[in-house]
Every structure is written in C-alpha cells, then in structure tokens.
Amino acid sequence: MIYRLATLIALLLVAALPRPGRADPVHIEPGAPGIILSDAWTRPSSAGATAAVYLRIANTGTVRDRLVRAETPVAARAAIHTQILVDDVMTMRRLDSILVMPNESAPLVPGGLHTMLFDLKKPLAAGDSFPLTLVFRRSGAISTQVEVRGPGSK
C-alpha cells in the first residue's frame, strides 16, 4: 500500500514538472475579463508639473471590467479623467471609473478619456519610459510601460 502511494506521488510530481518547449498555462476563471493594455504614451513634461497618459485598453474576455485606479512611481498621484465641452470650453473632469465591455476597447486619447499624473517627481524627456499600473475591479493590477514621445510623434 505504501509503495503504491509513493509511486502515485512520484508520478504526480513528474507530471507537474514544466515540459520543454511549452509555456506554463495561465489559469483564467471562466468568464473572466482579458484586459490588454497597449500603446501607452505621454508627452515630455517638467518635474512638479502634470502629464496626461494615453493608451488603449482592450477587453478580450466575456465579462465587463472597470478601471478604478491608476498608479505610477513617477507622480505623487494619478487619476482617471475625461475632457468634455461645457459652454464652448473644454473642461477636464475626474472619473471614478471607466467601464470596459467584453470584446470592446476603451481608447484613452487626447481630447477624451486619459490618465492624469499630478506633481511629477522628475522630468519626463522624449525617449524615456516609465511604469504605469492600472487597477481593474475584476482583473486587478495590470502594468505597462509608458513611452514619452516628443511633439509631433505618434
């Protein structure tokens, strides 16, 4: 009996070892959102100033998710914002969250939704990059690199 148990445990341990040429599978709960962040960028800015970060958030999953917070080590704080036209004047407004529906994307673009960084801890120069973490209600924290692009570049 002990021999069979030891053999079974050994077989289970061998089966659990990674196999060459195969990536470890990622376990995703059925119906979980599949959030993908891409093309994150900002413009150069000086220390102590503000900066807006733009990117594309895609939800490849089957359930909606909600962006609830942004974090980065290069700023004292970050917030989710939008720009709206009020009496012929563009105005920024803080948002509590951004809803990302299944199989859709939420583009954060100039003149629309964006992440605002306040009180930059250091200057942002063209060619630099820095980490940005977006926190989603279902998916949790997802990080990406933000590219600092000079004027006129896309």
mmCIF file of C-alpha atoms in Angstrom:
data_model
loop_
_atom_site.group_PDB
_atom_site.id
_atom_site.type_symbol
_atom_site.label_atom_id
_atom_site.label_comp_id
_atom_site.label_asym_id
_atom_site.label_seq_id
_atom_site.Cartn_x
_atom_site.Cartn_y
_atom_site.Cartn_z
ATOM 1 C CA MET A 1 0.000 0.000 0.000
ATOM 2 C CA ILE A 2 2.777 2.475 0.916
ATOM 3 C CA TYR A 3 4.633 1.517 -2.287
ATOM 4 C CA ARG A 4 1.559 2.351 -4.422
ATOM 5 C CA LEU A 5 1.065 5.677 -2.640
ATOM 6 C CA ALA A 6 4.751 6.604 -3.098
ATOM 7 C CA THR A 7 4.567 5.650 -6.789
ATOM 8 C CA LEU A 8 1.414 7.744 -7.276
ATOM 9 C CA ILE A 9 3.010 10.780 -5.597
ATOM 10 C CA ALA A 10 6.148 10.405 -7.736
ATOM 11 C CA LEU A 11 4.061 10.228 -10.929
ATOM 12 C CA LEU A 12 2.096 13.340 -9.942
ATOM 13 C CA LEU A 13 5.302 15.250 -9.227
ATOM 14 C CA VAL A 14 6.814 14.279 -12.582
ATOM 15 C CA ALA A 15 3.590 15.261 -14.377
ATOM 16 C CA ALA A 16 3.707 18.687 -12.718
ATOM 17 C CA LEU A 17 7.219 19.477 -13.994
ATOM 18 C CA PRO A 18 7.398 22.006 -16.849
ATOM 19 C CA ARG A 19 7.824 20.439 -20.251
ATOM 20 C CA PRO A 20 10.487 21.806 -22.616
ATOM 21 C CA GLY A 21 9.070 23.881 -25.455
ATOM 22 C CA ARG A 22 5.726 24.520 -23.737
ATOM 23 C CA ALA A 23 4.770 27.639 -21.836
ATOM 24 C CA ASP A 24 3.105 27.212 -18.495
ATOM 25 C CA PRO A 25 -0.627 27.723 -18.986
ATOM 26 C CA VAL A 26 -2.246 30.739 -17.405
ATOM 27 C CA HIS A 27 -5.326 29.889 -15.379
ATOM 28 C CA ILE A 28 -8.173 32.272 -16.097
ATOM 29 C CA GLU A 29 -11.525 31.842 -14.440
ATOM 30 C CA PRO A 30 -14.355 31.109 -16.885
ATOM 31 C CA GLY A 31 -15.930 34.386 -17.881
ATOM 32 C CA ALA A 32 -13.054 36.463 -16.521
ATOM 33 C CA PRO A 33 -12.112 39.592 -18.431
ATOM 34 C CA GLY A 34 -8.976 39.515 -20.538
ATOM 35 C CA ILE A 35 -7.608 43.035 -20.215
ATOM 36 C CA ILE A 36 -4.801 44.026 -22.587
ATOM 37 C CA LEU A 37 -3.014 47.389 -22.358
ATOM 38 C CA SER A 38 -1.211 48.717 -25.428
ATOM 39 C CA ASP A 39 0.416 51.796 -26.947
ATOM 40 C CA ALA A 40 0.804 53.785 -23.693
ATOM 41 C CA TRP A 41 2.371 57.207 -24.229
ATOM 42 C CA THR A 42 2.696 60.747 -22.896
ATOM 43 C CA ARG A 43 4.402 63.999 -23.833
ATOM 44 C CA PRO A 44 7.554 65.465 -22.213
ATOM 45 C CA SER A 45 6.915 67.422 -19.021
ATOM 46 C CA SER A 46 8.878 69.051 -16.209
ATOM 47 C CA ALA A 47 9.192 67.946 -12.581
ATOM 48 C CA GLY A 48 6.307 69.164 -10.422
ATOM 49 C CA ALA A 49 4.035 69.525 -13.453
ATOM 50 C CA THR A 50 1.167 67.364 -14.680
ATOM 51 C CA ALA A 51 1.056 64.963 -17.609
ATOM 52 C CA ALA A 52 -1.670 63.030 -19.398
ATOM 53 C CA VAL A 53 -1.158 59.373 -20.334
ATOM 54 C CA TYR A 54 -2.960 57.859 -23.305
ATOM 55 C CA LEU A 55 -3.308 54.182 -24.193
ATOM 56 C CA ARG A 56 -5.662 51.514 -25.463
ATOM 57 C CA ILE A 57 -7.453 49.201 -23.030
ATOM 58 C CA ALA A 58 -8.925 46.114 -24.692
ATOM 59 C CA ASN A 59 -11.175 43.558 -23.007
ATOM 60 C CA THR A 60 -10.869 40.250 -24.866
ATOM 61 C CA GLY A 61 -12.898 38.420 -22.211
ATOM 62 C CA THR A 62 -16.573 37.619 -21.889
ATOM 63 C CA VAL A 63 -17.479 39.866 -18.940
ATOM 64 C CA ARG A 64 -17.148 43.566 -18.363
ATOM 65 C CA ASP A 65 -14.495 45.094 -16.166
ATOM 66 C CA ARG A 66 -13.968 48.539 -14.708
ATOM 67 C CA LEU A 67 -10.780 50.617 -14.460
ATOM 68 C CA VAL A 68 -10.866 52.074 -10.944
ATOM 69 C CA ARG A 69 -7.386 53.440 -10.253
ATOM 70 C CA ALA A 70 -4.009 54.318 -11.779
ATOM 71 C CA GLU A 71 -0.590 54.295 -10.079
ATOM 72 C CA THR A 72 2.946 55.205 -11.101
ATOM 73 C CA PRO A 73 6.184 55.856 -9.231
ATOM 74 C CA VAL A 74 6.890 59.000 -11.321
ATOM 75 C CA ALA A 75 4.000 61.073 -9.888
ATOM 76 C CA ALA A 76 2.620 61.905 -6.456
ATOM 77 C CA ARG A 77 -0.807 60.749 -7.625
ATOM 78 C CA ALA A 78 -2.719 59.676 -10.699
ATOM 79 C CA ALA A 79 -6.392 59.968 -11.598
ATOM 80 C CA ILE A 80 -8.780 58.905 -14.347
ATOM 81 C CA HIS A 81 -10.071 61.914 -16.299
ATOM 82 C CA THR A 82 -12.122 62.898 -19.293
ATOM 83 C CA GLN A 83 -12.494 66.105 -21.247
ATOM 84 C CA ILE A 84 -15.933 67.492 -22.011
ATOM 85 C CA LEU A 85 -17.183 70.607 -23.743
ATOM 86 C CA VAL A 86 -19.064 72.942 -21.361
ATOM 87 C CA ASP A 87 -20.319 76.266 -22.765
ATOM 88 C CA ASP A 88 -17.778 76.141 -25.615
ATOM 89 C CA VAL A 89 -14.900 75.493 -23.185
ATOM 90 C CA MET A 90 -13.072 72.169 -22.879
ATOM 91 C CA THR A 91 -13.063 71.107 -19.236
ATOM 92 C CA MET A 92 -11.382 68.173 -17.504
ATOM 93 C CA ARG A 93 -13.432 66.069 -15.121
ATOM 94 C CA ARG A 94 -12.266 63.369 -12.743
ATOM 95 C CA LEU A 95 -13.968 59.995 -13.196
ATOM 96 C CA ASP A 96 -14.455 57.297 -10.569
ATOM 97 C CA SER A 97 -14.023 54.545 -13.178
ATOM 98 C CA ILE A 98 -14.087 53.572 -16.839
ATOM 99 C CA LEU A 99 -16.251 50.641 -17.929
ATOM 100 C CA VAL A 100 -14.654 48.246 -20.465
ATOM 101 C CA MET A 101 -17.242 45.958 -22.030
ATOM 102 C CA PRO A 102 -16.431 42.422 -23.262
ATOM 103 C CA ASN A 103 -14.847 42.256 -26.718
ATOM 104 C CA GLU A 104 -14.534 46.048 -26.814
ATOM 105 C CA SER A 105 -11.844 48.587 -26.120
ATOM 106 C CA ALA A 106 -11.666 51.866 -24.250
ATOM 107 C CA PRO A 107 -9.263 54.194 -26.015
ATOM 108 C CA LEU A 108 -7.661 56.819 -23.769
ATOM 109 C CA VAL A 109 -6.911 59.586 -26.266
ATOM 110 C CA PRO A 110 -6.149 63.323 -26.381
ATOM 111 C CA GLY A 111 -9.392 65.272 -26.004
ATOM 112 C CA GLY A 112 -11.167 62.334 -24.333
ATOM 113 C CA LEU A 113 -10.530 59.763 -21.629
ATOM 114 C CA HIS A 114 -6.999 59.780 -20.167
ATOM 115 C CA THR A 115 -4.974 59.137 -17.030
ATOM 116 C CA MET A 116 -3.747 62.335 -15.409
ATOM 117 C CA LEU A 117 -0.463 62.360 -13.472
ATOM 118 C CA PHE A 118 -0.045 65.065 -10.821
ATOM 119 C CA ASP A 119 3.113 66.514 -9.264
ATOM 120 C CA LEU A 120 5.669 64.653 -11.362
ATOM 121 C CA LYS A 121 8.659 63.591 -9.270
ATOM 122 C CA LYS A 122 11.090 64.024 -12.162
ATOM 123 C CA PRO A 123 11.076 65.499 -15.661
ATOM 124 C CA LEU A 124 9.740 63.309 -18.469
ATOM 125 C CA ALA A 125 12.004 63.596 -21.519
ATOM 126 C CA ALA A 126 11.339 62.315 -25.040
ATOM 127 C CA GLY A 127 12.672 58.776 -25.336
ATOM 128 C CA ASP A 128 12.179 57.964 -21.631
ATOM 129 C CA SER A 129 9.739 55.367 -20.393
ATOM 130 C CA PHE A 130 8.186 54.604 -17.012
ATOM 131 C CA PRO A 131 5.819 52.050 -15.450
ATOM 132 C CA LEU A 132 2.090 52.643 -15.100
ATOM 133 C CA THR A 133 -0.207 50.281 -13.229
ATOM 134 C CA LEU A 134 -3.932 50.310 -13.915
ATOM 135 C CA VAL A 135 -6.164 48.657 -11.332
ATOM 136 C CA PHE A 136 -9.355 46.973 -12.504
ATOM 137 C CA ARG A 137 -12.249 45.794 -10.372
ATOM 138 C CA ARG A 138 -12.131 42.197 -11.672
ATOM 139 C CA SER A 139 -8.690 41.832 -13.246
ATOM 140 C CA GLY A 140 -6.733 43.564 -10.505
ATOM 141 C CA ALA A 141 -3.467 45.395 -11.161
ATOM 142 C CA ILE A 142 -2.050 45.318 -14.700
ATOM 143 C CA SER A 143 1.193 47.138 -15.517
ATOM 144 C CA THR A 144 2.569 48.564 -18.736
ATOM 145 C CA GLN A 145 5.411 50.843 -19.839
ATOM 146 C CA VAL A 146 4.587 54.404 -20.911
ATOM 147 C CA GLU A 147 6.721 55.873 -23.707
ATOM 148 C CA VAL A 148 7.500 59.612 -23.567
ATOM 149 C CA ARG A 149 7.057 60.911 -27.124
ATOM 150 C CA GLY A 150 8.259 64.230 -28.433
ATOM 151 C CA PRO A 151 5.892 66.743 -30.066
ATOM 152 C CA GLY A 152 4.646 65.673 -33.476
ATOM 153 C CA SER A 153 5.388 61.958 -32.980
ATOM 154 C CA LYS A 154 2.642 59.357 -32.745
#
